PDB file of C-alpha atoms in Angstrom:
ATOM      1  CA  UNK A  17     -24.734  -6.711  -5.249  1.00  0.00           C
ATOM      2  CA  UNK A  18     -22.539  -9.182  -3.400  1.00  0.00           C
ATOM      3  CA  UNK A  19     -23.520 -10.039   0.134  1.00  0.00           C
ATOM      4  CA  UNK A  20     -20.495 -11.849   1.512  1.00  0.00           C
ATOM      5  CA  UNK A  21     -16.768 -11.909   0.780  1.00  0.00           C
ATOM      6  CA  UNK A  22     -16.863 -15.235  -1.172  1.00  0.00           C
ATOM      7  CA  UNK A  23     -19.013 -13.509  -3.856  1.00  0.00           C
ATOM      8  CA  UNK A  24     -16.641 -10.676  -4.361  1.00  0.00           C
ATOM      9  CA  UNK A  25     -14.272 -10.029  -7.354  1.00  0.00           C
ATOM     10  CA  UNK A  26     -10.642 -11.220  -6.873  1.00  0.00           C
ATOM     11  CA  UNK A  27      -9.500  -7.608  -6.424  1.00  0.00           C
ATOM     12  CA  UNK A  28     -12.251  -6.876  -3.732  1.00  0.00           C
ATOM     13  CA  UNK A  29     -11.353 -10.318  -1.940  1.00  0.00           C
ATOM     14  CA  UNK A  30      -7.538  -9.036  -1.826  1.00  0.00           C
ATOM     15  CA  UNK A  31      -8.778  -5.777  -0.256  1.00  0.00           C
ATOM     16  CA  UNK A  32     -10.971  -7.565   2.342  1.00  0.00           C
ATOM     17  CA  UNK A  33      -7.758  -9.325   3.735  1.00  0.00           C
ATOM     18  CA  UNK A  34      -6.125  -5.899   4.331  1.00  0.00           C
ATOM     19  CA  UNK A  35      -6.612  -4.846   8.105  1.00  0.00           C
ATOM     20  CA  UNK A  36      -7.430  -1.348   7.160  1.00  0.00           C
ATOM     21  CA  UNK A  37     -10.412  -2.602   5.136  1.00  0.00           C
ATOM     22  CA  UNK A  38     -11.755  -5.488   7.087  1.00  0.00           C
ATOM     23  CA  UNK A  39     -14.712  -3.429   8.413  1.00  0.00           C
ATOM     24  CA  UNK A  40     -16.029  -2.439   5.095  1.00  0.00           C
ATOM     25  CA  UNK A  41     -19.163  -3.942   3.770  1.00  0.00           C
ATOM     26  CA  UNK A  42     -19.059  -6.105   0.514  1.00  0.00           C
ATOM     27  CA  UNK A  43     -20.472  -3.466  -1.642  1.00  0.00           C
ATOM     28  CA  UNK A  44     -18.008  -1.015  -0.279  1.00  0.00           C
ATOM     29  CA  UNK A  45     -15.069  -3.195  -0.977  1.00  0.00           C
ATOM     30  CA  UNK A  46     -16.261  -3.780  -4.497  1.00  0.00           C
ATOM     31  CA  UNK A  47     -16.657   0.186  -5.094  1.00  0.00           C
ATOM     32  CA  UNK A  48     -13.046   0.452  -3.667  1.00  0.00           C
ATOM     33  CA  UNK A  49     -11.739  -2.232  -5.912  1.00  0.00           C
ATOM     34  CA  UNK A  50     -13.265  -0.203  -8.825  1.00  0.00           C
ATOM     35  CA  UNK A  51     -11.116   2.854  -7.832  1.00  0.00           C
ATOM     36  CA  UNK A  52      -7.742   1.006  -7.515  1.00  0.00           C
ATOM     37  CA  UNK A  53      -4.940   0.764  -9.758  1.00  0.00           C
ATOM     38  CA  UNK A  54      -2.809  -2.455  -9.670  1.00  0.00           C
ATOM     39  CA  UNK A  55       0.959  -1.588 -10.222  1.00  0.00           C
ATOM     40  CA  UNK A  56       3.655  -4.303 -10.374  1.00  0.00           C
ATOM     41  CA  UNK A  57       7.233  -3.358  -9.227  1.00  0.00           C
ATOM     42  CA  UNK A  58      10.268  -5.325  -9.960  1.00  0.00           C
ATOM     43  CA  UNK A  59      12.751  -5.982  -6.894  1.00  0.00           C
ATOM     44  CA  UNK A  60      14.909  -2.999  -6.426  1.00  0.00           C
ATOM     45  CA  UNK A  61      12.317  -0.483  -8.165  1.00  0.00           C
ATOM     46  CA  UNK A  62      11.688   2.428  -6.138  1.00  0.00           C
ATOM     47  CA  UNK A  63       7.853   2.882  -5.391  1.00  0.00           C
ATOM     48  CA  UNK A  64       8.356   6.517  -3.880  1.00  0.00           C
ATOM     49  CA  UNK A  65      10.975   8.629  -2.414  1.00  0.00           C
ATOM     50  CA  UNK A  66      11.107  10.322   0.934  1.00  0.00           C
ATOM     51  CA  UNK A  67       9.608  14.128   0.512  1.00  0.00           C
ATOM     52  CA  UNK A  68       7.538  13.102  -2.581  1.00  0.00           C
ATOM     53  CA  UNK A  69       4.062  14.494  -2.651  1.00  0.00           C
ATOM     54  CA  UNK A  70       1.882  11.523  -1.053  1.00  0.00           C
ATOM     55  CA  UNK A  71      -1.038  10.980  -3.658  1.00  0.00           C
ATOM     56  CA  UNK A  72      -1.576   7.301  -3.188  1.00  0.00           C
ATOM     57  CA  UNK A  73      -1.559   4.660  -0.440  1.00  0.00           C
ATOM     58  CA  UNK A  74      -0.273   1.163  -1.373  1.00  0.00           C
ATOM     59  CA  UNK A  75      -1.238  -2.507  -0.407  1.00  0.00           C
ATOM     60  CA  UNK A  76       1.521  -5.400  -0.695  1.00  0.00           C
ATOM     61  CA  UNK A  77      -0.377  -8.052  -2.790  1.00  0.00           C
ATOM     62  CA  UNK A  78       2.787 -10.269  -3.131  1.00  0.00           C
ATOM     63  CA  UNK A  79       6.495 -10.064  -2.614  1.00  0.00           C
ATOM     64  CA  UNK A  80       7.733  -7.540  -0.061  1.00  0.00           C
ATOM     65  CA  UNK A  81       8.545  -3.898   0.444  1.00  0.00           C
ATOM     66  CA  UNK A  82      11.385  -2.034   2.285  1.00  0.00           C
ATOM     67  CA  UNK A  83      10.451   1.168   4.015  1.00  0.00           C
ATOM     68  CA  UNK A  84      13.619   3.489   4.445  1.00  0.00           C
ATOM     69  CA  UNK A  85      15.073   6.696   5.256  1.00  0.00           C
ATOM     70  CA  UNK A  86      18.309   8.307   4.599  1.00  0.00           C
ATOM     71  CA  UNK A  87      20.124   9.556   7.743  1.00  0.00           C
ATOM     72  CA  UNK A  88      22.161  12.577   8.112  1.00  0.00           C
ATOM     73  CA  UNK A  89      25.420  10.681   6.769  1.00  0.00           C
ATOM     74  CA  UNK A  90      23.516   9.633   3.758  1.00  0.00           C
ATOM     75  CA  UNK A  91      23.249   5.960   4.809  1.00  0.00           C
ATOM     76  CA  UNK A  92      19.811   4.224   3.961  1.00  0.00           C
ATOM     77  CA  UNK A  93      18.254   2.939   7.150  1.00  0.00           C
ATOM     78  CA  UNK A  94      15.553   0.376   6.930  1.00  0.00           C
ATOM     79  CA  UNK A  95      12.446   1.092   9.161  1.00  0.00           C
ATOM     80  CA  UNK A  96      10.438  -1.869   7.990  1.00  0.00           C
ATOM     81  CA  UNK A  97       9.968  -4.664   5.658  1.00  0.00           C
ATOM     82  CA  UNK A  98       6.258  -5.224   4.674  1.00  0.00           C
ATOM     83  CA  UNK A  99       4.681  -8.538   3.421  1.00  0.00           C
ATOM     84  CA  UNK A 100       1.592  -9.266   1.538  1.00  0.00           C
ATOM     85  CA  UNK A 101      -1.637  -7.796   3.116  1.00  0.00           C
ATOM     86  CA  UNK A 102       0.313  -4.891   4.768  1.00  0.00           C
ATOM     87  CA  UNK A 103      -0.194  -1.300   3.638  1.00  0.00           C
ATOM     88  CA  UNK A 104       1.746   1.873   3.550  1.00  0.00           C
ATOM     89  CA  UNK A 105       1.914   5.269   2.354  1.00  0.00           C
ATOM     90  CA  UNK A 106      -1.234   6.254   4.135  1.00  0.00           C
ATOM     91  CA  UNK A 107       0.028   9.198   6.314  1.00  0.00           C
ATOM     92  CA  UNK A 108       1.050  11.455   3.430  1.00  0.00           C
ATOM     93  CA  UNK A 109      -2.379  10.804   1.704  1.00  0.00           C
ATOM     94  CA  UNK A 110      -4.049  11.415   4.880  1.00  0.00           C
ATOM     95  CA  UNK A 111      -2.376  14.648   5.846  1.00  0.00           C
ATOM     96  CA  UNK A 112      -1.682  15.771   2.187  1.00  0.00           C
ATOM     97  CA  UNK A 113       1.794  15.989   3.099  1.00  0.00           C
ATOM     98  CA  UNK A 114       5.296  14.765   1.970  1.00  0.00           C
ATOM     99  CA  UNK A 115       6.308  11.283   2.264  1.00  0.00           C
ATOM    100  CA  UNK A 116       8.280  10.778   5.334  1.00  0.00           C
ATOM    101  CA  UNK A 117      10.111   7.774   4.020  1.00  0.00           C
ATOM    102  CA  UNK A 118      11.055   5.966   0.861  1.00  0.00           C
ATOM    103  CA  UNK A 119       9.715   2.490  -0.318  1.00  0.00           C
ATOM    104  CA  UNK A 120      11.428   0.068  -2.631  1.00  0.00           C
ATOM    105  CA  UNK A 121      10.229  -3.410  -3.811  1.00  0.00           C
ATOM    106  CA  UNK A 122      12.391  -6.186  -2.673  1.00  0.00           C
TER     107      UNK A 122
END
């Protein structure tokens, strides 16, 4: 069992750099790394849409992600652009509700 971050798998080391997971012990990071799925998205590809059921949280490993909503005039309004190390989608997972925004790879 790894005792420090330098002994972790590449996936667990990536998780260790995410603020949400910084307080996890090395063995907890490894366990979490075993449970995640790595998914690659092309620029312009929608990751999820507003009002979708929230069944996963996402961590940006490389590239960037635009978080946006559609306003009452059906215009897309950008709320944030996320960079590597940032995470998103956690609210719908925690409250088991609908997504409050959409996410697109950029």
